[in-house]
């Protein structure tokens, strides 16, 4: 029955002309000539492009099957691989045998017709959206991005660690966490004074979904030197913006014996490696996003990024720049404040016109675990901002000095006792160490040019939205 | 200050003799000779073995620092890489400069002394346990396992897909799920008749942590042909056995245009690839587990597995074998029953003495989505069982025929309406497709020989247990 081949292999020229091949996929379009030849464009998701199948009317089931094929039908074809006479493609298949595997129930209302669909529409059919060229491309890009991250980390000697998703620790101290519980809501166990008795819950205490694997990740970096987590994280934020998801994937490397500068170098190197890899592995997809979404030379822009140094700048300098240009902003800025999205865009798009690394932020706007600088006002934190999307990486050198950490926790009002294990890392052979977090979906938004972060994930979870 | 080098690179011979190097790590042991020389064994987690540092008494801080060093202290050494005169190691460092980065608070009670610690003890200090040689080895093995899985999938043309962890779908129909919610337990919104109003919850409906990414994964396989998920899954099982975790990582490939036989071939190929890879990448660790845990030639056994075909056998045949040997079992078995762990062990350890693939199980003991066979009694399901651990892979061909799927759902009493989107995959261009799930931690248990699955994860989650 011939070599079974993914369409990607055929279109890449991996298979000899005149070989008999078996191809399986779904119909994108069908066109019939007056001469009794049908042209089927089929996809199998292995690549962006469709493969053209030429079916002659003398095939047995031409009238009964071929002429009834509509977008989305699944078929199996055995035929000969030939050089295409048409200009649109290099190769095509001359069918000898076509078997229909699955029809479309009521084709006139098939949700994924071959026409253009808006992202808003596709969100309502997340189970079928991967059948579109666009979502297929997004999915393959996501795969190659993740692969390049794992490869980079592995090459750099980092070990992948799985930190727990169910946790009783609130890393960011934000409190915006999802509760995880098996308590019967209709029959909650109650202690004295009406308090819920979490001793009765599955884990014998109150537990939540993690917002970051960092704190537990640190305990592994303080033993294996270089580790990274790459897993889902959760934020129960009620805001429904185009930049936030309730469930998203984050890469968090953590490196012992390293300073803020070391981690900035690592982050920049990682981004450049990722870009370099996907320019090759997702060439077709990036060119597609360029044409359909960006409408400018994104491919070349990304290529340029792989060899340009990012701008490194102090937070205080950034504030001076922004203050001089306060007239452009809705929100007036001054030292001590966090940047808004409008400030981030101004810096990356207008002022510098490139990715920037901002470092040494006021301690008040950053997390308790960041290392306090000599000025006692700022911490060794850094954010990497990208044009159009703002913050893509956030990191810091961690406070490795117990007394400084304790002081900071007291200032903020954190309960030292709850962090006994985190403090242990500083009591026992403490080392300078640093790390950062990169949101996979933000990076996707940047590369694809897709406006809403919801649309770069298979089944996005946001406020009031969890399909299936 | 010399080349900063991970210990792994030094011990692998990547660095020229007589080069000045900088090494950073933690003390495992210190030994002082009468002649005023101290031998420090240090680890940095990059590999199993320690590096020996020779410190002469004429170093400036010999008395003040070196002689006070205890297990766990973090240090930085600059010195010359030399061939060791001792027989235990090939290389060592002659220190020129030693800086202590972090002391041990009260060394006599440091939880990770250089002596042997039981697993039970280490569970109480999960934040420090990676500092032991054993847990370090487990962590590196886990990393290389995950890498080999991603590499295999990528090479086979599978795309990594992230299916949602927060879900309203119960894939296995088991009901043993964790609720995810932001409802205020002290002030639950109630509808008429005292029912909780989940419209008021974060996602506007009742949501849980997923038990499997399969169903949503299928929707991507039915568009991209070959996909896999690799992420955490959750089971709220109250049983506290040595084989179960509440949070664990699973790889779930799903392949369109494929039958049960195809997926068995894929599973076997994957396991062999993984074993082949780790024999190289985790050579040191596997030899270590062999010596410390297995106490038999595990390395050679795994090597042998990479080139031995697994036994394939029908469920019905298995039952005949077991019935003939019923006297060995606590639980009498007959056709229609699921195998117990004792049966699995008997088959893999005694009867066949190798991994086995059992296929075509009675439909009653398998999930609703599995493809019904022509006999109407069995489904195209398969389990791969390994000696000592039992089931390591479970998979099936999925029911792609809508009318058969509907019939099965009715039999079981599932609400068809809730699965409208899953049924859509069968209404629109349905294709034969199959997939399986492999639990990462079970595989770890198999390779390491560690008895309790809790001990192969950094921060295990089980009934009444969620440290940090």
PDB file of N, CA and C in Angstrom, chain B residues 16-17 49 73 76 136 169 214 222 253 278 281 335 430 444 448 457 461 463:
ATOM      1  N   UNK B  16      42.069  20.995  30.475  1.00  0.00           N
ATOM      2  CA  UNK B  16      43.475  20.606  30.431  1.00  0.00           C
ATOM      3  C   UNK B  16      44.122  20.624  31.820  1.00  0.00           C
ATOM      4  N   UNK B  17      44.973  19.647  32.026  1.00  0.00           N
ATOM      5  CA  UNK B  17      45.740  19.579  33.263  1.00  0.00           C
ATOM      6  C   UNK B  17      46.599  20.843  33.395  1.00  0.00           C
ATOM      7  N   UNK B  49      29.696  12.361  41.361  1.00  0.00           N
ATOM      8  CA  UNK B  49      30.957  12.294  42.092  1.00  0.00           C
ATOM      9  C   UNK B  49      31.375  13.640  42.680  1.00  0.00           C
ATOM     10  N   UNK B  73      28.821  23.283  53.989  1.00  0.00           N
ATOM     11  CA  UNK B  73      29.315  24.642  53.791  1.00  0.00           C
ATOM     12  C   UNK B  73      29.522  24.887  52.297  1.00  0.00           C
ATOM     13  N   UNK B  76      34.099  28.590  47.484  1.00  0.00           N
ATOM     14  CA  UNK B  76      34.632  28.885  46.162  1.00  0.00           C
ATOM     15  C   UNK B  76      36.129  28.631  46.231  1.00  0.00           C
ATOM     16  N   UNK B 136      20.160  13.795  44.450  1.00  0.00           N
ATOM     17  CA  UNK B 136      20.804  14.455  43.309  1.00  0.00           C
ATOM     18  C   UNK B 136      20.748  13.558  42.077  1.00  0.00           C
ATOM     19  N   UNK B 169     -14.169  18.652  32.692  1.00  0.00           N
ATOM     20  CA  UNK B 169     -14.373  17.316  32.134  1.00  0.00           C
ATOM     21  C   UNK B 169     -13.726  16.255  33.034  1.00  0.00           C
ATOM     22  N   UNK B 214      -6.141  13.608  27.816  1.00  0.00           N
ATOM     23  CA  UNK B 214      -6.449  12.858  26.602  1.00  0.00           C
ATOM     24  C   UNK B 214      -7.588  13.402  25.748  1.00  0.00           C
ATOM     25  N   UNK B 222      -6.780  15.163  16.024  1.00  0.00           N
ATOM     26  CA  UNK B 222      -7.706  15.130  14.900  1.00  0.00           C
ATOM     27  C   UNK B 222      -7.576  16.376  14.024  1.00  0.00           C
ATOM     28  N   UNK B 253       0.898  10.625  24.240  1.00  0.00           N
ATOM     29  CA  UNK B 253       0.850  10.822  22.792  1.00  0.00           C
ATOM     30  C   UNK B 253      -0.515  10.409  22.245  1.00  0.00           C
ATOM     31  N   UNK B 278      19.129   6.990  28.293  1.00  0.00           N
ATOM     32  CA  UNK B 278      19.588   7.198  29.667  1.00  0.00           C
ATOM     33  C   UNK B 278      20.778   6.314  30.012  1.00  0.00           C
ATOM     34  N   UNK B 281      23.282   8.955  28.926  1.00  0.00           N
ATOM     35  CA  UNK B 281      23.248  10.246  29.626  1.00  0.00           C
ATOM     36  C   UNK B 281      23.242  10.119  31.144  1.00  0.00           C
ATOM     37  N   UNK B 335     -12.457 -14.233  33.912  1.00  0.00           N
ATOM     38  CA  UNK B 335     -12.667 -13.336  32.772  1.00  0.00           C
ATOM     39  C   UNK B 335     -13.638 -12.224  33.145  1.00  0.00           C
ATOM     40  N   UNK B 430     -14.104  12.224  11.005  1.00  0.00           N
ATOM     41  CA  UNK B 430     -13.540  11.323  12.016  1.00  0.00           C
ATOM     42  C   UNK B 430     -12.440  10.436  11.426  1.00  0.00           C
ATOM     43  N   UNK B 444      10.414   6.183  36.686  1.00  0.00           N
ATOM     44  CA  UNK B 444      11.506   6.501  37.605  1.00  0.00           C
ATOM     45  C   UNK B 444      11.682   5.381  38.632  1.00  0.00           C
ATOM     46  N   UNK B 448      15.159   3.430  38.954  1.00  0.00           N
ATOM     47  CA  UNK B 448      15.971   3.654  40.154  1.00  0.00           C
ATOM     48  C   UNK B 448      15.926   2.476  41.110  1.00  0.00           C
ATOM     49  N   UNK B 457      10.049  12.143  43.465  1.00  0.00           N
ATOM     50  CA  UNK B 457       9.597  13.505  43.152  1.00  0.00           C
ATOM     51  C   UNK B 457      10.122  14.480  44.192  1.00  0.00           C
ATOM     52  N   UNK B 461       3.012  14.986  46.547  1.00  0.00           N
ATOM     53  CA  UNK B 461       1.679  15.274  47.076  1.00  0.00           C
ATOM     54  C   UNK B 461       0.908  13.977  47.186  1.00  0.00           C
ATOM     55  N   UNK B 463      -2.182  11.845  49.965  1.00  0.00           N
ATOM     56  CA  UNK B 463      -3.214  12.059  50.973  1.00  0.00           C
ATOM     57  C   UNK B 463      -2.582  12.524  52.292  1.00  0.00           C
TER      58      UNK B 463
END
